[in-house]
PDB file of C-alpha atoms and ligand atoms in Angstrom:
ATOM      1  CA  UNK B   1      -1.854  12.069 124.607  1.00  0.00           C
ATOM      2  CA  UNK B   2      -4.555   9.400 123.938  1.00  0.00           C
ATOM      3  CA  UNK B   3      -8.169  10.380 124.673  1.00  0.00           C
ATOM      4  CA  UNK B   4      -9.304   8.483 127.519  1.00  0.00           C
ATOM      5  CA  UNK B   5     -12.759   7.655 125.697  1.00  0.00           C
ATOM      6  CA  UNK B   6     -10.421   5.413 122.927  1.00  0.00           C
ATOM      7  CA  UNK B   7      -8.673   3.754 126.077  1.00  0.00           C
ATOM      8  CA  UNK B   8     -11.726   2.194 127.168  1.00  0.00           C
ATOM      9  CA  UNK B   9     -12.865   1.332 123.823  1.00  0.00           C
ATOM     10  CA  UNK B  10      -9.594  -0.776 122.726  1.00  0.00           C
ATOM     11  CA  UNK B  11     -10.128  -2.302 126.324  1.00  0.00           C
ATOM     12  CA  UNK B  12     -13.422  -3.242 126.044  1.00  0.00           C
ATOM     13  CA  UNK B  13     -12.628  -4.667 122.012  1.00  0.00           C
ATOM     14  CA  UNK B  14     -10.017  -6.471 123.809  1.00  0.00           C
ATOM     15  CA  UNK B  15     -12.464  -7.804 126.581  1.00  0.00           C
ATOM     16  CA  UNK B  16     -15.123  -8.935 123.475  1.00  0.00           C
ATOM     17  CA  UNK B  17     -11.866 -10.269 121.131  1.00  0.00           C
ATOM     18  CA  UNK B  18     -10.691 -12.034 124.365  1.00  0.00           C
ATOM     19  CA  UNK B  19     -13.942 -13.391 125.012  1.00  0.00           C
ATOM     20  CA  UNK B  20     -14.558 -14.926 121.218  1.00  0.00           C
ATOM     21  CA  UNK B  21     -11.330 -16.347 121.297  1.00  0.00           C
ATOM     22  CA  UNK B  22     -12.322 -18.335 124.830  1.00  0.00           C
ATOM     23  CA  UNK B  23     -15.885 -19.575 122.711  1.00  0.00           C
ATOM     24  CA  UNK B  24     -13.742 -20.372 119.885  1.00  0.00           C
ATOM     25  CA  UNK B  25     -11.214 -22.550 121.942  1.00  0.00           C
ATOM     26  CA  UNK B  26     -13.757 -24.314 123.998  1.00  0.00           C
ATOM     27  CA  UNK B  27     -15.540 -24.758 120.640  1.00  0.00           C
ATOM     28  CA  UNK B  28     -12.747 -26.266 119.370  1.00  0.00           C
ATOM     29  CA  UNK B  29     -11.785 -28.302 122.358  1.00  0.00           C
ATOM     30  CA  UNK B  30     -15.214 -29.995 121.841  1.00  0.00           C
ATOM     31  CA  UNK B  31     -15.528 -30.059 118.205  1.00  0.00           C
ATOM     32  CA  UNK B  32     -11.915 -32.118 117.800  1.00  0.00           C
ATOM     33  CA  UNK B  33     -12.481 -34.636 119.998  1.00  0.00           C
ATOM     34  CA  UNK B  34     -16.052 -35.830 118.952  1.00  0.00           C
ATOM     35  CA  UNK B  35     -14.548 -35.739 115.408  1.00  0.00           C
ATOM     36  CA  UNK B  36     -11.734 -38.040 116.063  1.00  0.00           C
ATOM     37  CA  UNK B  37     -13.952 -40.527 117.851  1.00  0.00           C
ATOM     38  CA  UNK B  38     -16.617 -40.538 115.532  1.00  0.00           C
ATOM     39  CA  UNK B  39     -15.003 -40.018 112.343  1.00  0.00           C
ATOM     40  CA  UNK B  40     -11.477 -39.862 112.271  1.00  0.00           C
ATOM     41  CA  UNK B  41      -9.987 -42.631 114.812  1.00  0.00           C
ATOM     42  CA  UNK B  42      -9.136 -45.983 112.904  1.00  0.00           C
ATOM     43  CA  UNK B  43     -11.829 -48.338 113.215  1.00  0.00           C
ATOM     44  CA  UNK B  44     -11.169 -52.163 113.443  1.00  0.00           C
ATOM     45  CA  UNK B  45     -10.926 -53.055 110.266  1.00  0.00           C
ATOM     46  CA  UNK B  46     -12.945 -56.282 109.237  1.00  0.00           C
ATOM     47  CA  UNK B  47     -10.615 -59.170 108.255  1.00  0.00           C
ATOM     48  CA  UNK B  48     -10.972 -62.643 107.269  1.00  0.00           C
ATOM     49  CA  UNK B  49      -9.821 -65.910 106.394  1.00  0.00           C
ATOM     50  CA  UNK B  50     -11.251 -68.425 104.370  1.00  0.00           C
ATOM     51  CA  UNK B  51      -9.526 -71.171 103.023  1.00  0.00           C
ATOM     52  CA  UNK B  52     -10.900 -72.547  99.878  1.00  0.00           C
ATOM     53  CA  UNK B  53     -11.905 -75.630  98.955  1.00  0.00           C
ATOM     54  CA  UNK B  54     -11.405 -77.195 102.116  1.00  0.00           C
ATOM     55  CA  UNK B  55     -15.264 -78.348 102.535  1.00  0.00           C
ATOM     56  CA  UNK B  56     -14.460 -80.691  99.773  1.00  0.00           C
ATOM     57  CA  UNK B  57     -11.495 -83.112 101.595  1.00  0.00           C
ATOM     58  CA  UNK B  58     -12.377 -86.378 102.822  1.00  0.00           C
ATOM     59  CA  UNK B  59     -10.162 -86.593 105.750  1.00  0.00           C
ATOM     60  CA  UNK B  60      -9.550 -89.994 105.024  1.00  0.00           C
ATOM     61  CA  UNK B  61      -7.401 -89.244 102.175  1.00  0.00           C
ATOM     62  CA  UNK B  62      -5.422 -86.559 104.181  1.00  0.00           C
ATOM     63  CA  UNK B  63      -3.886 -90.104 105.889  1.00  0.00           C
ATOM     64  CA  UNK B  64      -2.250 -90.659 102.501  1.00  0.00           C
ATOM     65  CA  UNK B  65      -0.804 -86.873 102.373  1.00  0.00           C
ATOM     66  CA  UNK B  66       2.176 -85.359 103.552  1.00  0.00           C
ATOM     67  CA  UNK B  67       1.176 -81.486 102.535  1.00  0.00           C
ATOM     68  CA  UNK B  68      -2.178 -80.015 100.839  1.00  0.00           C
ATOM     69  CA  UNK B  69      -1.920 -77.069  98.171  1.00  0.00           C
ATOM     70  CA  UNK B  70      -4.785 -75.047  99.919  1.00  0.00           C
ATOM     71  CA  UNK B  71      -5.476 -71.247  98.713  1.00  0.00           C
ATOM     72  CA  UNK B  72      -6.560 -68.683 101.536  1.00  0.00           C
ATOM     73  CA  UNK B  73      -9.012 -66.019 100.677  1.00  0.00           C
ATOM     74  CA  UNK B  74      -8.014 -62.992 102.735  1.00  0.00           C
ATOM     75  CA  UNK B  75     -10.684 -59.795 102.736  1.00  0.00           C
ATOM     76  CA  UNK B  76      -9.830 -56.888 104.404  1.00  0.00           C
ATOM     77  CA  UNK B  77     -12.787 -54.292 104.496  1.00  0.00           C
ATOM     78  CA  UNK B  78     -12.146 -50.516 105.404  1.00  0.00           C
ATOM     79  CA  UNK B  79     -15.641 -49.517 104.993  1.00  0.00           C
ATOM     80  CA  UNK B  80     -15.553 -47.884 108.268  1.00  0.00           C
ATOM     81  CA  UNK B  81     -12.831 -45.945 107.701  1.00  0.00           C
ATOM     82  CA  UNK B  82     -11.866 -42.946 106.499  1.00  0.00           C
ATOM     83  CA  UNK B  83      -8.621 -43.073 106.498  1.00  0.00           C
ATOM     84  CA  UNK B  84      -6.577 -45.346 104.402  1.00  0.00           C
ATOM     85  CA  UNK B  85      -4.191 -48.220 104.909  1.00  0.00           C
ATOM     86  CA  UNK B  86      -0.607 -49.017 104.327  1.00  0.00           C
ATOM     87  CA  UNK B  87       0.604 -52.411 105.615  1.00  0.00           C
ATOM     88  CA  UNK B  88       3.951 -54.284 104.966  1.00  0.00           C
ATOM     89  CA  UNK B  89       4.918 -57.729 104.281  1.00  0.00           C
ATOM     90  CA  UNK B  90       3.777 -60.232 106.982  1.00  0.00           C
ATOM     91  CA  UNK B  91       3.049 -63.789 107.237  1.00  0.00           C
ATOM     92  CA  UNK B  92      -0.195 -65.654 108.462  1.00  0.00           C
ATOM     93  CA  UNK B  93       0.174 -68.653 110.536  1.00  0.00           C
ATOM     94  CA  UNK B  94      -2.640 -71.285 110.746  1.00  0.00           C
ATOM     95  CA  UNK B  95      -2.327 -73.527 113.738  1.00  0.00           C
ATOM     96  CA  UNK B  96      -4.219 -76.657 114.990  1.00  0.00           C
ATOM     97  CA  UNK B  97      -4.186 -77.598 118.390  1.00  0.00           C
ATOM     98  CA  UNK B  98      -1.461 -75.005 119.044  1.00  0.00           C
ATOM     99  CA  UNK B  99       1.253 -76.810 115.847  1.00  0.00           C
ATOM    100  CA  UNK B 100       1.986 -73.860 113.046  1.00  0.00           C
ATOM    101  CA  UNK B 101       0.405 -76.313 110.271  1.00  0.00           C
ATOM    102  CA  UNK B 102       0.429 -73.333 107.098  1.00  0.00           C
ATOM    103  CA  UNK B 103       2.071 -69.930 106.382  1.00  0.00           C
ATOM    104  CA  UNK B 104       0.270 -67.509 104.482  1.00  0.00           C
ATOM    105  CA  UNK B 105       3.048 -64.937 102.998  1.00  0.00           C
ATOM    106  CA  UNK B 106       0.701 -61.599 102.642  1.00  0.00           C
ATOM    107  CA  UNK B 107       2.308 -59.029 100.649  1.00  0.00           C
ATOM    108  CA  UNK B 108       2.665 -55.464 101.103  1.00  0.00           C
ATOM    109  CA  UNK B 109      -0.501 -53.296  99.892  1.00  0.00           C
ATOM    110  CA  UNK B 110      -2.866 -50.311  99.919  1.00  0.00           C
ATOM    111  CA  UNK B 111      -6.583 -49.986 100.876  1.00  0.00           C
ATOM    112  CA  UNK B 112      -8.525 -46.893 100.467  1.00  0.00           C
ATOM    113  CA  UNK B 113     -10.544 -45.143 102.643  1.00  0.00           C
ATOM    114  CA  UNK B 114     -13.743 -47.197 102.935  1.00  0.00           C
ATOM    115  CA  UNK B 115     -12.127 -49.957 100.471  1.00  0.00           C
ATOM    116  CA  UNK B 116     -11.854 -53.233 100.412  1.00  0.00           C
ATOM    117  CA  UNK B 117      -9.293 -56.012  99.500  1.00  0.00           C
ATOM    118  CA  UNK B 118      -9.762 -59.338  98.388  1.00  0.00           C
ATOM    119  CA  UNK B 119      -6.627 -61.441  98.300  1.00  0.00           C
ATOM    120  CA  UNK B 120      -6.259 -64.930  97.479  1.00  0.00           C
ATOM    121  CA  UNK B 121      -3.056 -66.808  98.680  1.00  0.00           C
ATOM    122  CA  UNK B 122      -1.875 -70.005  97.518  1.00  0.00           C
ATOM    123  CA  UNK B 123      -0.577 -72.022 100.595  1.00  0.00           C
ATOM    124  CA  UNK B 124       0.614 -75.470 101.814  1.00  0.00           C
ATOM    125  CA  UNK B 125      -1.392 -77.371 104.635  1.00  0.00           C
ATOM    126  CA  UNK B 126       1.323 -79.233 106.396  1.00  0.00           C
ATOM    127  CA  UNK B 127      -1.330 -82.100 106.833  1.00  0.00           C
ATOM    128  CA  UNK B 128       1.625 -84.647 108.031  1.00  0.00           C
ATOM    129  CA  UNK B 129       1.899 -81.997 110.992  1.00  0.00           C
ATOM    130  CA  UNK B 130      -1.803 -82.091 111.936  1.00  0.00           C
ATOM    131  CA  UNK B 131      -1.702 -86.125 111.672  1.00  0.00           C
ATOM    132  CA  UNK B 132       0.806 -86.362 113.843  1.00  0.00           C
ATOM    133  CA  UNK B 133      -0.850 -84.588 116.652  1.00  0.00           C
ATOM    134  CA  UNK B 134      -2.274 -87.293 118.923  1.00  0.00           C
ATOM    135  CA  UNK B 135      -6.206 -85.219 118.777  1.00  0.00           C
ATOM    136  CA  UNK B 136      -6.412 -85.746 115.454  1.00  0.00           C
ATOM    137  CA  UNK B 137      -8.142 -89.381 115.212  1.00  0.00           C
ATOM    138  CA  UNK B 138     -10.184 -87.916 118.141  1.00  0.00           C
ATOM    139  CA  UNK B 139     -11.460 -84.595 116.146  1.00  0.00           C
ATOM    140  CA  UNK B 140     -12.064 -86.292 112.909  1.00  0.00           C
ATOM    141  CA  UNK B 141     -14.231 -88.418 114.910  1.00  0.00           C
ATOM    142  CA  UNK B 142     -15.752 -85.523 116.790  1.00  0.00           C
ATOM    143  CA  UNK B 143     -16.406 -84.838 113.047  1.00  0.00           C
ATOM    144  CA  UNK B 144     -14.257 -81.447 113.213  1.00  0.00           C
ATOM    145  CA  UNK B 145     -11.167 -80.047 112.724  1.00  0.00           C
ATOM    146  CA  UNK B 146     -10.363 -76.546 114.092  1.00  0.00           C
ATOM    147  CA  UNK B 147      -7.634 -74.381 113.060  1.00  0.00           C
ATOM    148  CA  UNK B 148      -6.917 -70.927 113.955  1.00  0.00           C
ATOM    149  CA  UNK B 149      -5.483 -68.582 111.362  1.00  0.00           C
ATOM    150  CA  UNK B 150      -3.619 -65.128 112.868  1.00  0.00           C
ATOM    151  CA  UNK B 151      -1.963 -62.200 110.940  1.00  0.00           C
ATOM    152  CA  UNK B 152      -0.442 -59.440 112.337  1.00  0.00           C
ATOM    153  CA  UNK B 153      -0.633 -56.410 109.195  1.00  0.00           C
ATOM    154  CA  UNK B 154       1.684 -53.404 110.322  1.00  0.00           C
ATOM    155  CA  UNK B 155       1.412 -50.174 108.381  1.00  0.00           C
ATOM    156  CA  UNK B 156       0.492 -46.449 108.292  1.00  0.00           C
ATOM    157  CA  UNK B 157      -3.119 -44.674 108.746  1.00  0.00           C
ATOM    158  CA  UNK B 158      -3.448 -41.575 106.499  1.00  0.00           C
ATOM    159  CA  UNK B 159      -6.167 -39.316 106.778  1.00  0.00           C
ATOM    160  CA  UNK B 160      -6.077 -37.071 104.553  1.00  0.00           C
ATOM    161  CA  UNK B 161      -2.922 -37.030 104.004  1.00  0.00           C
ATOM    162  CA  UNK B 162      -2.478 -34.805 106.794  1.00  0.00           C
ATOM    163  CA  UNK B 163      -2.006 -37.130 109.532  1.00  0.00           C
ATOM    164  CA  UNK B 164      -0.316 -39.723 109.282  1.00  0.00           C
ATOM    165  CA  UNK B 165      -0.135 -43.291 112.188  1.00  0.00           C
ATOM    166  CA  UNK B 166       1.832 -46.247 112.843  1.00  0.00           C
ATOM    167  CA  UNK B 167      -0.716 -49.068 113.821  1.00  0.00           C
ATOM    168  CA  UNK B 168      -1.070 -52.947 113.068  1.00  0.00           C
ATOM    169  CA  UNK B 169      -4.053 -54.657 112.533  1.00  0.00           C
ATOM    170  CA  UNK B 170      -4.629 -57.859 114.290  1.00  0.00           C
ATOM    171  CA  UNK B 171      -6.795 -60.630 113.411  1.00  0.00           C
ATOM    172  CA  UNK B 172      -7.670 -64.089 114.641  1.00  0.00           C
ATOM    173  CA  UNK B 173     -10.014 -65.991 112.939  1.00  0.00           C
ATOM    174  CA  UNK B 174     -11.686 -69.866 114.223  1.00  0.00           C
ATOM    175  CA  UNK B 175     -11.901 -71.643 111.105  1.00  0.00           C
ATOM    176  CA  UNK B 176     -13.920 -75.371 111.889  1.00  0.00           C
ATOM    177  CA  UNK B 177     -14.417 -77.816 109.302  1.00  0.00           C
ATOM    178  CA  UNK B 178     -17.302 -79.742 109.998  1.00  0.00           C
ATOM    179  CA  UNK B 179     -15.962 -83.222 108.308  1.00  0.00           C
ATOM    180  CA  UNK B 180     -19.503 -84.680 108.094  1.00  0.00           C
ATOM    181  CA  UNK B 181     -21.536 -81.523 106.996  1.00  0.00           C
ATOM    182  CA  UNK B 182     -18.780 -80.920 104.594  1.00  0.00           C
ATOM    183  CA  UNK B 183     -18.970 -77.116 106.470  1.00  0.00           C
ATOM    184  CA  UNK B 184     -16.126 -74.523 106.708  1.00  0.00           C
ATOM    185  CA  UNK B 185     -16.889 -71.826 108.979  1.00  0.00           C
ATOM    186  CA  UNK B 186     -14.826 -69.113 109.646  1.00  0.00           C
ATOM    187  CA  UNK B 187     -14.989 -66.674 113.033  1.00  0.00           C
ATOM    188  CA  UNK B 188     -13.045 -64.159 112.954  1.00  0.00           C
ATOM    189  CA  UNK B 189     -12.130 -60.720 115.406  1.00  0.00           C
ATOM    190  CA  UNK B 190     -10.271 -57.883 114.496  1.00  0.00           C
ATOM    191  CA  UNK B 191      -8.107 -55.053 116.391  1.00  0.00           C
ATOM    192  CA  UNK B 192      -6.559 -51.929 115.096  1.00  0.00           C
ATOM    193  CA  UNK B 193      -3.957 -50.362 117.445  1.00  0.00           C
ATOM    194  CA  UNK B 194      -1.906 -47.166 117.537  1.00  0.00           C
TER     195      UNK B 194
HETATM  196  C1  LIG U 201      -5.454 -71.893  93.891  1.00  0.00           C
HETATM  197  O1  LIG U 201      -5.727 -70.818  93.011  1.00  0.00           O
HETATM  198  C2  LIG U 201      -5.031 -70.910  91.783  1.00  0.00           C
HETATM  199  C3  LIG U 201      -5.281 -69.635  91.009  1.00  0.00           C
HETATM  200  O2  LIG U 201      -6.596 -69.190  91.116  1.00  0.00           O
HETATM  201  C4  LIG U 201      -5.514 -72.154  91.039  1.00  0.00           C
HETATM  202  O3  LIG U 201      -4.829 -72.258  89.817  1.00  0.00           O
HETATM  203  C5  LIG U 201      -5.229 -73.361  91.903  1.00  0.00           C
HETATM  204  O4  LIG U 201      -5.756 -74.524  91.272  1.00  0.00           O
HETATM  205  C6  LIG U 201      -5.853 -73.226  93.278  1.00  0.00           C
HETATM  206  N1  LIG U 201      -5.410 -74.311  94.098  1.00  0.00           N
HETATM  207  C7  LIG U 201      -6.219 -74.997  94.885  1.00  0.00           C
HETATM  208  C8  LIG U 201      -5.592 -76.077  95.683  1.00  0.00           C
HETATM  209  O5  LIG U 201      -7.425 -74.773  94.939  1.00  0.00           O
HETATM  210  C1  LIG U 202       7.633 -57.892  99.975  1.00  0.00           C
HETATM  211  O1  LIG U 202       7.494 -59.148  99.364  1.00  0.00           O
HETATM  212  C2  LIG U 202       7.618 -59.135  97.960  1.00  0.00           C
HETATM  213  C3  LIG U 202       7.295 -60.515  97.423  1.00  0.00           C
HETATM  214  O2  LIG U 202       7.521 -61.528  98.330  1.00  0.00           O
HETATM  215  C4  LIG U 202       9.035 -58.698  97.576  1.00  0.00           C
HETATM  216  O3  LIG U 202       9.164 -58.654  96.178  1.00  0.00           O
HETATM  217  C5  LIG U 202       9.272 -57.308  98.178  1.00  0.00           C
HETATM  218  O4  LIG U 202      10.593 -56.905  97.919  1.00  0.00           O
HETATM  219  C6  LIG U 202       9.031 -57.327  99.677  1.00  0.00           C
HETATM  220  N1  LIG U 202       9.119 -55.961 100.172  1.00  0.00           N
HETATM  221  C7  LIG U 202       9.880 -55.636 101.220  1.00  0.00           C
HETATM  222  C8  LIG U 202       9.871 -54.208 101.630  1.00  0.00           C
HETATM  223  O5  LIG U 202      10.537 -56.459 101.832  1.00  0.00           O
HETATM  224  C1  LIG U 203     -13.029 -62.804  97.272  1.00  0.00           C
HETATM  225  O1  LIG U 203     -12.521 -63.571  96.195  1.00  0.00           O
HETATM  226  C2  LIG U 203     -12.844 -64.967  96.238  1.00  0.00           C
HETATM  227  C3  LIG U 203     -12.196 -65.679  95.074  1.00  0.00           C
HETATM  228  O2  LIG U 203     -10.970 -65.163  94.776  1.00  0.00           O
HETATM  229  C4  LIG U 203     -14.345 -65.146  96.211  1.00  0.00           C
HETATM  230  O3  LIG U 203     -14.656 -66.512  96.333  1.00  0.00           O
HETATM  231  C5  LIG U 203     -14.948 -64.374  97.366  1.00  0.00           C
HETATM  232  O4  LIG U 203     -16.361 -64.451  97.305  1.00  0.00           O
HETATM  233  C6  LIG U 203     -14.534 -62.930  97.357  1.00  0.00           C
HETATM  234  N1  LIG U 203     -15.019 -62.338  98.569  1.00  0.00           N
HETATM  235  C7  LIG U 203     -15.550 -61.121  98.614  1.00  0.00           C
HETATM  236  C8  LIG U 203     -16.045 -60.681  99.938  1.00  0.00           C
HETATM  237  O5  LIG U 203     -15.626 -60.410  97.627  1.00  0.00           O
HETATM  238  C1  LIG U 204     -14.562 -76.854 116.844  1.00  0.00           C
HETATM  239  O1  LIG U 204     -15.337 -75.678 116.647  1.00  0.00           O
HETATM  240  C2  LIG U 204     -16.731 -75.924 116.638  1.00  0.00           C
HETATM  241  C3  LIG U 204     -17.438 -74.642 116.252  1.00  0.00           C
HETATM  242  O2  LIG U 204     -16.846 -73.539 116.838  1.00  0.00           O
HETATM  243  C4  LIG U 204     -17.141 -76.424 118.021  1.00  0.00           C
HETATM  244  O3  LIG U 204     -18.523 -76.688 118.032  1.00  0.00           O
HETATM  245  C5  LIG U 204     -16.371 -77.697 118.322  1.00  0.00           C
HETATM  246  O4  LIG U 204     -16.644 -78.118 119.623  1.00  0.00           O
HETATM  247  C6  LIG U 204     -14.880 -77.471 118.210  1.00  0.00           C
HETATM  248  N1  LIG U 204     -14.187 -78.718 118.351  1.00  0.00           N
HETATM  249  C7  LIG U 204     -13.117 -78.859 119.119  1.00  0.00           C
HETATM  250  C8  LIG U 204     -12.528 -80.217 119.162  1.00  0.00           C
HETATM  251  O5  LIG U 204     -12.641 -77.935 119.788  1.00  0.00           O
END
């Protein structure tokens, strides 16, 4: 026989345990959310590409190339993340006026949570390719020459190495080469996605 004072006891600690449990969920069911969007989601990651050197061509002598060695500085910063990232193999294309004129081969690698990389890539301007697009005279009197440079880096998030995410990092970047100014500029706008 139970007493019927203990009865009402274990109900009410089961009204109260109940009860913390609801706080605790709804506490949870708040707390997890603002964490992933402030802290824990992947962040765009900062990317972009320079190439070097290329302020100091004189366009006129491109006329007497077929290809240009050119090296591509490639930074990726993670600062804003705290996760790391993963990525495979993948190739960069550089295009002007919509003609694939250099492939960057980027190989595989690893950056930390808030790191940074700084890759330099030894390429080939296919200046032959640019010539032979009927703009060029036109921008190199316009005084520049625009090329866009895209990558496409898929890998794996880790936080924590708990939790663990597919996602590819895109980036396009405007690169102009002001002939006359002897000016490289370089735009560029990244994307992380899941
Ligand atoms: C590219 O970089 C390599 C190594 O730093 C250097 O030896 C080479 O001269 C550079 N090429 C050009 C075209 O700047
Ligand atoms: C990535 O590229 C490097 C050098 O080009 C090569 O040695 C390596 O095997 C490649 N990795 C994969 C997974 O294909
Ligand atoms: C990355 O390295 C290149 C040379 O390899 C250097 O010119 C450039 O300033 C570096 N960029 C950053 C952001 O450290
Ligand atoms: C090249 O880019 C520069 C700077 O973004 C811009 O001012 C210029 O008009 C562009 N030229 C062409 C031919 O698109």
């Amino acid at each position: 026989m139970t007493k019927p004072g203990t009865a009402i006891n274990s109900r009410k600690g089961l009204k109260i345990c109940g009860g913390i449990t609801v706080i605790f969920l709804i506490v949870l069911a708040i707390v997890i959310p603002t964490l992933w969007f402030t802290t824990l989601k992947p962040k765009d990651p900062e990317i972009t590409v320079y190439p070097q050197g290329l302020e100091n061509i004189n366009p006129f002598s491109m006329l007497s190339m077929r290809n240009m060695p050119l090296n591509m500085t490639i930074t990726i910063n993670n600062h804003r993340n705290v996760g790391s990232f993963k990525f495979k193999n993948s190739t960069a294309y550089v295009t002007y006026r919509g003609d694939v004129v250099a492939e960057v081969p980027i190989r595989q690698n690893f950056i930390l949570a808030h790191g940074k990389l700084n890759i330099t890539i030894s390429t080939v301007l296919m200046v032959s390719k640019m010539i032979r697009n009927r703009l060029f005279f036109n921008d190199v009197g316009a005084g520049s020459l625009n090329l866009t440079a895209t990558a496409a880096l898929h890998g794996k998030v880790n936080l924590f190495n708990l939790l663990k995410m597919r996602a590819t990092a895109f980036s396009t970047c405007d690169i102009s080469f002001s002939i006359f100014r002897r000016q490289v500029k370089s735009i560029c706008k990244s994307k992380i996605k899941l």
